[in-house]
Coordinates of C-alpha atoms and ligand atoms in Angstrom, one line a residue:
M1 CA -23.3 -3.5 -21.0
V2 CA -22.3 -7.0 -22.0
P3 CA -25.1 -9.4 -21.2
I4 CA -24.3 -12.1 -18.7
K5 CA -26.0 -15.4 -18.8
K6 CA -28.3 -16.8 -16.2
Y7 CA -26.2 -19.1 -14.1
V8 CA -28.8 -21.7 -13.5
N9 CA -28.5 -25.0 -15.2
L10 CA -30.1 -28.3 -14.3
Y11 CA -27.3 -29.3 -11.9
Q12 CA -27.5 -26.2 -9.9
K13 CA -31.3 -26.2 -9.8
F14 CA -31.2 -29.6 -8.2
W15 CA -28.8 -28.5 -5.5
L16 CA -30.3 -25.1 -5.1
S17 CA -33.7 -26.5 -4.4
L18 CA -32.3 -28.7 -1.7
I19 CA -30.2 -26.1 0.0
K20 CA -32.5 -23.0 -0.5
Q21 CA -35.4 -24.5 1.5
N22 CA -34.0 -23.0 4.7
N23 CA -31.5 -20.6 3.5
Q24 CA -32.3 -17.4 1.6
F25 CA -28.9 -16.3 0.4
M26 CA -26.2 -16.5 -2.3
L27 CA -24.6 -19.7 -3.0
F28 CA -21.3 -20.4 -4.8
Y29 CA -21.0 -23.2 -7.3
S30 CA -18.0 -25.0 -8.4
I31 CA -17.0 -24.0 -12.0
N32 CA -16.3 -27.8 -12.6
K33 CA -19.8 -28.5 -11.6
Q34 CA -18.9 -31.8 -10.0
S35 CA -19.5 -30.8 -6.3
P36 CA -22.6 -29.2 -4.7
P37 CA -22.9 -25.3 -4.3
V38 CA -22.0 -24.1 -0.9
T39 CA -22.4 -20.8 1.1
F40 CA -19.7 -18.1 1.4
K41 CA -18.6 -19.7 4.7
E42 CA -17.9 -23.0 3.4
A43 CA -16.2 -21.6 0.3
A44 CA -13.9 -19.4 2.4
I45 CA -13.1 -22.4 4.6
T46 CA -12.3 -24.9 2.0
G47 CA -10.8 -22.5 -0.7
Q48 CA -11.3 -24.9 -3.6
A49 CA -14.2 -27.1 -4.3
P50 CA -13.9 -30.9 -3.8
D51 CA -14.0 -31.3 -7.5
K52 CA -11.0 -29.0 -7.7
G53 CA -13.0 -26.3 -9.3
L54 CA -13.0 -22.7 -8.4
Y55 CA -16.2 -21.3 -6.5
F56 CA -18.2 -18.8 -8.5
P57 CA -21.3 -16.8 -7.1
E58 CA -24.5 -18.1 -8.5
Q59 CA -25.6 -14.4 -9.1
I60 CA -23.8 -11.2 -9.6
P61 CA -25.8 -8.6 -7.4
V62 CA -26.9 -5.3 -9.2
L63 CA -26.2 -2.3 -7.1
S64 CA -29.0 0.3 -7.2
A65 CA -29.1 3.5 -9.0
D66 CA -29.3 5.2 -5.5
F67 CA -26.1 3.5 -4.4
F68 CA -24.2 5.3 -7.3
K69 CA -26.0 8.5 -6.8
R70 CA -24.8 8.6 -3.2
L71 CA -21.3 7.1 -3.8
N72 CA -19.5 10.3 -3.1
S73 CA -20.9 10.7 0.3
K74 CA -20.3 7.2 1.5
T75 CA -17.4 6.2 3.6
K76 CA -14.9 3.4 2.3
G77 CA -16.3 1.0 5.0
E78 CA -19.9 1.8 4.0
I79 CA -19.0 1.0 0.3
A80 CA -17.3 -2.2 1.1
F81 CA -20.2 -3.4 3.3
E82 CA -22.8 -2.6 0.6
V83 CA -20.8 -4.2 -2.1
I84 CA -19.9 -7.5 -0.3
R85 CA -23.1 -8.0 1.8
P86 CA -25.0 -9.9 -0.9
Y87 CA -22.2 -12.3 -1.4
I88 CA -22.0 -13.1 2.3
G89 CA -25.6 -13.5 3.0
N90 CA -26.2 -14.5 6.7
T91 CA -23.0 -16.3 7.2
I92 CA -21.8 -13.3 9.2
P93 CA -24.1 -11.1 11.1
E94 CA -24.4 -7.5 9.6
E95 CA -22.8 -5.8 12.4
D96 CA -19.8 -8.1 12.4
L97 CA -19.6 -7.8 8.6
Y98 CA -19.6 -4.0 8.9
T99 CA -16.8 -4.1 11.4
I100 CA -14.7 -6.5 9.2
C101 CA -15.2 -4.1 6.2
E102 CA -14.1 -1.0 8.1
E103 CA -11.0 -2.6 9.5
T104 CA -10.1 -4.2 6.1
V105 CA -10.0 -0.7 4.3
N106 CA -8.6 1.6 7.2
F107 CA -5.9 3.1 5.0
D108 CA -5.9 5.4 2.0
F109 CA -6.6 4.6 -1.6
P110 CA -5.5 7.9 -3.4
L111 CA -6.2 8.6 -6.9
K112 CA -3.2 10.7 -8.2
K113 CA -3.0 12.5 -11.5
I114 CA 0.0 11.7 -13.6
T115 CA -0.8 13.2 -17.0
E116 CA -3.9 15.0 -18.5
S117 CA -5.2 11.5 -19.3
I118 CA -3.6 8.9 -17.0
Y119 CA -4.3 8.6 -13.3
S120 CA -2.9 6.1 -10.7
L121 CA -4.9 4.5 -8.1
E122 CA -2.3 3.9 -5.3
L123 CA -3.1 0.5 -3.7
F124 CA 0.0 0.4 -1.6
H125 CA -0.8 2.3 1.5
G126 CA -1.8 -0.8 3.5
P127 CA 0.6 -2.5 6.1
T128 CA 2.6 -4.6 3.7
L129 CA 2.7 -1.9 0.8
A130 CA 0.7 -3.9 -1.8
F131 CA -2.8 -4.3 -3.0
K132 CA -3.1 -7.8 -1.7
D133 CA -3.5 -6.4 1.9
V134 CA -7.2 -5.8 1.0
G135 CA -8.0 -9.2 0.1
A136 CA -5.8 -10.8 2.9
R137 CA -7.2 -8.5 5.6
F138 CA -10.8 -9.3 4.7
M139 CA -10.2 -13.0 4.4
S140 CA -8.3 -13.3 7.7
R141 CA -11.0 -11.6 9.6
C142 CA -13.7 -13.8 8.0
L143 CA -11.8 -16.9 8.9
S144 CA -11.3 -15.6 12.4
H145 CA -15.0 -15.1 12.7
F146 CA -15.8 -18.6 11.4
S147 CA -13.2 -20.2 13.6
E148 CA -14.8 -18.9 16.8
G149 CA -15.9 -21.8 19.0
N150 CA -14.4 -24.3 16.6
D151 CA -11.9 -26.7 18.1
K152 CA -10.2 -27.7 14.8
K153 CA -7.5 -25.3 13.7
I154 CA -7.5 -24.1 10.1
T155 CA -4.1 -24.2 8.4
V156 CA -3.8 -21.6 5.6
L157 CA -1.2 -22.8 3.1
V158 CA 0.1 -20.2 0.7
A159 CA 2.6 -20.1 -2.1
T160 CA 4.0 -16.7 -2.9
S161 CA 6.5 -14.9 -5.2
G162 CA 6.6 -12.1 -2.6
D163 CA 3.4 -10.0 -2.0
T164 CA 0.8 -12.6 -1.4
G165 CA 2.9 -14.1 1.5
S166 CA 3.5 -10.8 3.2
A167 CA -0.1 -9.6 3.1
V168 CA -1.4 -12.9 4.2
A169 CA 1.1 -13.2 7.1
N170 CA 0.3 -9.7 8.2
G171 CA -3.4 -10.2 7.8
F172 CA -3.5 -13.4 9.8
L173 CA -0.9 -12.6 12.5
D174 CA -2.4 -13.5 15.9
V175 CA -5.7 -14.6 14.5
K176 CA -6.9 -17.4 16.9
G177 CA -7.6 -20.8 15.4
V178 CA -5.7 -20.2 12.3
D179 CA -2.1 -21.3 11.4
V180 CA -0.2 -19.9 8.3
V181 CA 2.3 -21.7 6.4
I182 CA 4.1 -19.8 3.6
L183 CA 6.2 -21.2 0.9
Y184 CA 8.5 -18.8 -0.9
P185 CA 11.4 -19.5 -3.5
S186 CA 14.6 -18.9 -1.8
G187 CA 16.5 -16.0 -3.1
K188 CA 13.8 -14.9 -5.4
V189 CA 11.9 -12.4 -3.4
S190 CA 13.1 -8.9 -2.5
K191 CA 14.7 -8.1 0.9
I192 CA 11.7 -6.3 2.3
Q193 CA 9.4 -9.0 1.0
E194 CA 11.5 -11.7 2.7
L195 CA 11.6 -9.7 6.0
Q196 CA 7.9 -9.2 5.9
L197 CA 7.4 -13.0 5.5
T198 CA 10.1 -14.3 8.0
T199 CA 10.1 -12.1 11.1
L200 CA 6.6 -12.4 12.4
G201 CA 6.8 -15.6 14.3
K202 CA 3.7 -16.6 16.4
N203 CA 1.2 -18.4 14.1
I204 CA 3.0 -17.6 10.9
T205 CA 5.7 -20.1 9.5
A206 CA 7.9 -19.5 6.5
L207 CA 9.3 -22.3 4.5
E208 CA 12.1 -21.4 2.2
V209 CA 12.0 -23.6 -0.8
Q210 CA 15.1 -24.3 -2.7
G211 CA 13.2 -23.9 -6.0
T212 CA 11.1 -21.6 -8.1
F213 CA 7.7 -20.1 -7.4
D214 CA 6.1 -22.7 -9.6
D215 CA 7.6 -25.3 -7.4
C216 CA 6.0 -23.7 -4.3
Q217 CA 2.7 -23.4 -6.1
S218 CA 2.7 -27.1 -7.4
M219 CA 3.6 -28.2 -3.8
V220 CA 0.7 -26.4 -2.3
K221 CA -1.7 -27.8 -5.0
Q222 CA -0.6 -31.3 -4.2
A223 CA -1.2 -30.7 -0.5
F224 CA -4.8 -29.7 -1.1
S225 CA -5.4 -32.8 -3.1
D226 CA -3.5 -35.2 -0.8
E227 CA -6.2 -37.3 1.0
S228 CA -4.3 -38.4 4.1
L229 CA -3.0 -34.8 4.7
N230 CA -6.5 -33.5 4.5
K231 CA -7.7 -36.1 6.9
H232 CA -5.4 -34.7 9.5
L233 CA -5.5 -31.1 8.9
S234 CA -8.1 -28.5 7.8
L235 CA -6.3 -26.9 4.9
T236 CA -7.2 -23.8 3.0
S237 CA -5.8 -21.5 0.4
A238 CA -5.2 -17.9 0.7
N239 CA -4.4 -17.3 -3.0
S240 CA -7.1 -15.4 -5.0
I241 CA -8.9 -18.8 -5.8
N242 CA -10.4 -18.2 -2.3
V243 CA -13.5 -16.2 -2.7
A244 CA -12.8 -14.5 0.6
R245 CA -9.8 -12.9 -0.9
W246 CA -11.0 -12.4 -4.5
L247 CA -14.5 -10.7 -3.7
P248 CA -13.2 -7.8 -1.5
Q249 CA -10.8 -6.9 -4.4
Q250 CA -13.8 -5.1 -6.0
F251 CA -13.9 -2.4 -3.3
Y252 CA -11.0 -0.2 -4.5
Y253 CA -12.7 0.1 -8.0
F254 CA -15.5 2.0 -6.2
Y255 CA -13.0 4.2 -4.4
A256 CA -11.5 5.0 -7.8
L257 CA -14.9 6.0 -9.2
Q258 CA -15.5 8.2 -6.2
Q259 CA -12.5 10.2 -7.0
W260 CA -13.0 10.2 -10.7
Q261 CA -13.7 13.8 -11.8
H262 CA -14.4 13.3 -15.4
E263 CA -17.7 13.0 -17.3
S264 CA -17.0 9.8 -19.2
P265 CA -16.1 6.6 -17.3
P266 CA -12.5 5.4 -17.1
V267 CA -10.6 3.0 -18.9
I268 CA -8.9 0.8 -16.3
S269 CA -5.5 -0.9 -16.7
V270 CA -4.9 -3.7 -14.3
P271 CA -1.5 -5.3 -14.1
S272 CA -2.4 -9.0 -14.3
G273 CA -0.8 -12.3 -13.4
N274 CA -3.4 -14.7 -11.9
F275 CA -6.2 -12.3 -13.0
G276 CA -7.9 -12.2 -9.5
N277 CA -7.7 -8.4 -9.5
I278 CA -9.0 -7.9 -13.0
C279 CA -11.9 -10.4 -12.3
A280 CA -12.9 -8.5 -9.2
G281 CA -13.0 -5.4 -11.3
L282 CA -15.2 -7.2 -13.7
L283 CA -17.6 -8.2 -10.9
A284 CA -17.8 -4.4 -10.0
Y285 CA -18.6 -3.6 -13.6
F286 CA -21.3 -6.3 -13.8
S287 CA -22.7 -4.9 -10.6
G288 CA -23.2 -1.6 -12.5
A289 CA -20.0 0.3 -11.9
P290 CA -19.4 2.8 -14.7
I291 CA -16.1 1.6 -16.3
K292 CA -15.5 2.2 -20.0
H293 CA -13.1 -0.6 -20.7
F294 CA -10.4 -2.8 -19.0
I295 CA -6.9 -3.5 -20.1
A296 CA -5.3 -6.7 -18.9
A297 CA -1.8 -5.5 -18.7
C298 CA 0.9 -8.4 -18.7
N299 CA 4.4 -8.7 -19.0
S300 CA 6.1 -11.2 -21.3
N301 CA 3.8 -13.9 -19.9
D302 CA 1.4 -13.9 -22.8
V303 CA -1.3 -16.4 -22.3
F304 CA -4.1 -13.9 -22.3
S305 CA -2.9 -12.1 -25.5
N306 CA -2.8 -15.5 -27.1
Y307 CA -6.3 -16.1 -26.0
I308 CA -7.5 -12.8 -27.4
I309 CA -5.6 -13.2 -30.7
N310 CA -6.2 -17.0 -31.3
K311 CA -9.2 -17.7 -29.3
T312 CA -7.5 -20.5 -27.5
F313 CA -6.2 -20.7 -24.0
I314 CA -2.9 -22.6 -23.8
P315 CA -1.1 -22.6 -20.4
K316 CA 2.6 -22.1 -20.6
T317 CA 5.6 -22.4 -18.3
A318 CA 6.2 -18.8 -16.8
V319 CA 9.2 -16.7 -17.8
A320 CA 11.0 -14.6 -15.2
T321 CA 10.6 -10.8 -15.6
I322 CA 11.2 -7.7 -13.5
S323 CA 7.5 -7.6 -12.7
N324 CA 7.8 -11.1 -10.9
A325 CA 4.3 -11.1 -9.2
M326 CA 2.9 -11.4 -12.6
D327 CA 5.2 -14.1 -13.9
V328 CA 2.2 -16.6 -14.3
G329 CA 1.9 -19.0 -17.2
N330 CA -1.3 -20.6 -16.1
P331 CA -3.5 -17.8 -14.5
S332 CA -5.8 -19.6 -11.9
N333 CA -8.6 -17.1 -12.4
F334 CA -8.9 -17.4 -16.0
V335 CA -11.8 -19.9 -15.7
R336 CA -13.6 -17.2 -13.7
L337 CA -13.0 -14.7 -16.6
L338 CA -14.5 -17.2 -19.0
E339 CA -17.4 -17.8 -16.7
L340 CA -18.1 -14.1 -16.4
F341 CA -18.5 -13.9 -20.2
A342 CA -20.0 -17.3 -20.6
H343 CA -17.1 -18.3 -22.7
N344 CA -17.9 -15.8 -25.4
H345 CA -14.7 -14.7 -26.9
K346 CA -16.2 -11.8 -28.8
H347 CA -17.6 -10.1 -25.6
V348 CA -14.3 -10.7 -23.8
K349 CA -12.5 -9.0 -26.5
E350 CA -14.8 -6.0 -26.6
M351 CA -14.6 -5.4 -22.9
I352 CA -10.9 -6.2 -22.3
S353 CA -7.9 -5.3 -24.3
N354 CA -4.7 -7.3 -24.2
C355 CA -1.0 -6.2 -24.1
C356 CA 2.3 -7.7 -23.3
V357 CA 5.0 -5.2 -22.0
S358 CA 8.6 -6.3 -22.1
D359 CA 11.1 -5.7 -19.2
T360 CA 12.8 -3.1 -21.5
A361 CA 9.6 -1.3 -22.2
S362 CA 8.8 -1.5 -18.5
A363 CA 12.1 0.1 -17.6
E364 CA 11.8 2.8 -20.3
T365 CA 8.3 3.6 -18.9
I366 CA 9.5 3.9 -15.3
L367 CA 12.3 6.2 -16.3
E368 CA 10.1 8.4 -18.7
V369 CA 7.4 8.8 -16.2
Y370 CA 9.9 9.6 -13.4
K371 CA 11.6 12.2 -15.5
K372 CA 8.7 13.8 -17.1
Y373 CA 6.1 13.7 -14.5
S374 CA 8.1 13.2 -11.3
Y375 CA 5.9 10.1 -10.6
L376 CA 7.7 6.9 -9.5
L377 CA 6.1 3.6 -10.8
E378 CA 7.2 0.2 -9.8
P379 CA 7.6 -2.6 -12.4
H380 CA 3.9 -3.9 -12.2
G381 CA 2.4 -0.5 -12.4
A382 CA 4.7 0.3 -15.3
V383 CA 3.3 -2.6 -17.3
A384 CA -0.2 -1.1 -16.6
Y385 CA 1.0 2.5 -17.5
K386 CA 2.5 1.4 -20.8
G387 CA -0.7 -0.7 -21.8
L388 CA -2.9 2.3 -21.0
Q389 CA -0.7 4.7 -22.7
D390 CA -0.7 2.6 -26.0
Y391 CA -4.6 2.1 -25.6
L392 CA -5.2 5.9 -25.3
G393 CA -2.9 6.5 -28.2
Q394 CA -5.5 4.7 -30.3
H395 CA -8.5 6.1 -28.4
P396 CA -7.5 9.8 -27.8
N397 CA -10.8 10.9 -26.5
Q398 CA -10.7 8.7 -23.5
K399 CA -9.0 9.0 -20.1
G400 CA -8.0 6.2 -17.8
L401 CA -6.3 5.1 -14.6
I402 CA -3.8 2.3 -13.7
L403 CA -3.9 0.3 -10.5
E404 CA -0.5 0.8 -8.9
T405 CA -0.4 -2.5 -7.0
A406 CA 2.7 -2.1 -4.9
H407 CA 5.0 0.6 -3.5
P408 CA 8.3 1.1 -5.5
V409 CA 10.4 0.3 -2.4
K410 CA 9.3 -3.3 -2.5
F411 CA 11.1 -3.7 -5.8
D412 CA 13.8 -1.1 -4.9
D413 CA 16.8 -3.1 -6.4
V414 CA 15.2 -3.0 -9.8
V415 CA 13.7 0.4 -9.6
Q416 CA 16.9 2.2 -8.2
N417 CA 19.0 0.7 -11.1
I418 CA 16.5 2.3 -13.7
I419 CA 16.2 5.7 -12.1
I420 CA 19.7 5.9 -10.8
D421 CA 18.5 7.2 -7.6
T422 CA 17.7 5.9 -4.2
I423 CA 14.2 5.5 -2.9
A424 CA 13.3 6.3 0.7
I425 CA 12.3 3.5 2.8
P426 CA 8.7 4.3 4.4
A427 CA 8.7 4.6 8.0
S428 CA 6.3 1.9 8.3
V429 CA 8.6 -0.8 7.1
Q430 CA 11.9 0.6 8.6
H431 CA 11.5 -1.5 11.8
L432 CA 11.8 -4.7 9.7
F433 CA 15.5 -4.2 9.1
K434 CA 16.2 -4.7 12.9
L435 CA 14.3 -8.0 13.0
K436 CA 15.7 -11.5 12.6
K437 CA 14.7 -13.7 9.7
E438 CA 13.4 -17.0 10.7
S439 CA 12.7 -19.7 8.0
T440 CA 12.8 -23.4 7.5
I441 CA 14.7 -24.5 4.4
I442 CA 13.1 -27.4 2.4
K443 CA 13.8 -29.0 -0.9
P444 CA 11.2 -28.4 -3.7
E445 CA 9.6 -31.8 -2.9
F446 CA 6.1 -32.4 -1.8
K447 CA 7.1 -35.1 0.6
E448 CA 9.2 -32.5 2.5
L449 CA 6.1 -30.3 2.8
K450 CA 3.8 -33.0 3.9
D451 CA 6.3 -34.3 6.6
F452 CA 6.7 -30.8 7.8
L453 CA 3.0 -30.3 8.2
L454 CA 2.3 -33.5 9.7
S455 CA 5.2 -33.2 12.2
R456 CA 3.6 -30.1 13.6
N457 CA 0.4 -31.7 14.2
Ligands
PLP1 C1 -0.3 -10.2 -7.2 C2 0.3 -9.0 -7.9 C3 -0.2 -8.7 -9.1 C4 -1.0 -9.6 -10.1 O1 -2.4 -9.6 -9.5 P1 -3.4 -10.9 -10.0 O2 -4.5 -10.7 -9.2 O3 -2.6 -12.1 -9.7 O4 -3.6 -10.6 -11.4 C5 0.1 -7.4 -9.8 N1 1.0 -6.6 -9.0 C6 1.5 -6.8 -7.9 C7 2.4 -6.0 -7.2 C8 1.1 -8.2 -7.2 O5 1.6 -8.3 -6.1

C-alpha cells in the first residue's frame, strides 16, 4: 500500500482543538487551508469552502479485516452504511443514515464478463441510467434530512453536460426545502438527457444556455462567489466537488469486489473527466479495498497524462469528443487526487496509469467488442475498455474491470452510427418521449443567471 500522510498540520490542530471539544467526529478541511474545518453537514450544505477550496476528510477510515471477510454476506445497503458512517459522524442519526443508504442503492450493480480478463461493472441501472444516480440520490437525501425544520430554502445550482443534471434532477424531485436549477448547453446534450432534465417540473428548473458546457460551469462558479447573490440565497453545488455526492461513489467499488471471483485483486479502469469517480475509488483503496491498480481512462482531454509524463498539471480548454461527459480540461477533483497522495508524483504514478483514447479508437473499440463479444459499450465505457485492454497487454497475468458509467441508449445517436444497428429504449425511459420539454433559454452571461435567480426569490 502507498503510505498516506497524516493530515494534521498546525492550522488544523488549532481548529480541531476548538471544534473537537464537544464533537467526536470526522471533520472536513478545505484543501486551500484558509477556512476552518467543518462537519459533513456543513460541507454538504455549502458545497465549497469559503476560501473556494474543496473539502477533504481529515482522516480516511480503515475498514476492519472482519468487514472484508464478511463482505460477500452483506447487503448493498449494509456495505454503503458501514463505508460512509465514519464520514458522517453524528450529523445524521444512524437509523436515518441506514435508510438513506438503502434507498440510494436500491438497484442493481452487476459485474458482467466480457472476455477472459475484462469485466464490466454496470453502473447504469439507476433511474437516469448513469452512475451519477448514486451520488445524486445520496446527496439529495442528506440535504433533505438537513433541511427539515429549516425555513431557508437551499438552492442547488448545477452545470451539466448531460448526466449530472438528469441524475441530480431526478434525485431532488419533490425534496422539500430544496430548489434545483440546472444549466445545460443548448443543443449539446442527447435527446434522452434533455428530456430527463426538462420534463420534471415542480422544484426542478432547467436553464438552456446558448453556449458551451464550459460557459455553464463558469456561470455557476461565478454564482457561488457572488456576494450579493449569496446574501439572498443559500446556494450549493451538486457537482462532485460536494462531499455528499463524492463520498458515496465509493460504494460500488465494494459491490465489484463482492462479485470478483478471482484470486488476485482487479485492475480497475475508470472513465474520467472531473476525476470524482476515480478519487472515490482511491478512498475505497486507502480504506483497505483490495484493488491492484487504477487506470484513469481519458479521451483526448489529456491533462492527467501530461501530469504523469511531465510532472506538472496545466489546465487546458476542453476539446469536444464523443465521450462528452469527460470533456474536461481542468478536472475539479485533481486537487483531491494530489491530496490523497500528498503531492507525491512517484506514488501517483505507481498506483494510477494514464491513457488517452481518441474518438476513432473509441469507435473501433465499441464495434470490436460488439462484434466479438456481443457486448455493447457506450463511448465512456469504451475509453475505459481500451485503456484496460492496452494495460493488460503489458501485464498479461492480471485481470481487470471497467466501470461502465452510462447506458448506451443515452448516447444512442453516436453508438447507433458505429454499430449500424438500433438500440432498444429501456422501458424505464420510454415515458419521457410523451412529455413536454420545458426550459428557459438564457445567454451565456452571468448577469442573466443572477437576474433569473433573484427574480424567483
Ligand atoms: C460524469 C461522467 C464521467 C466522468 O466522471 P468523473 O467523476 O467526472 O471523472 C464518465 N462517464 C459518464 C457517463 C459520466 O456521466
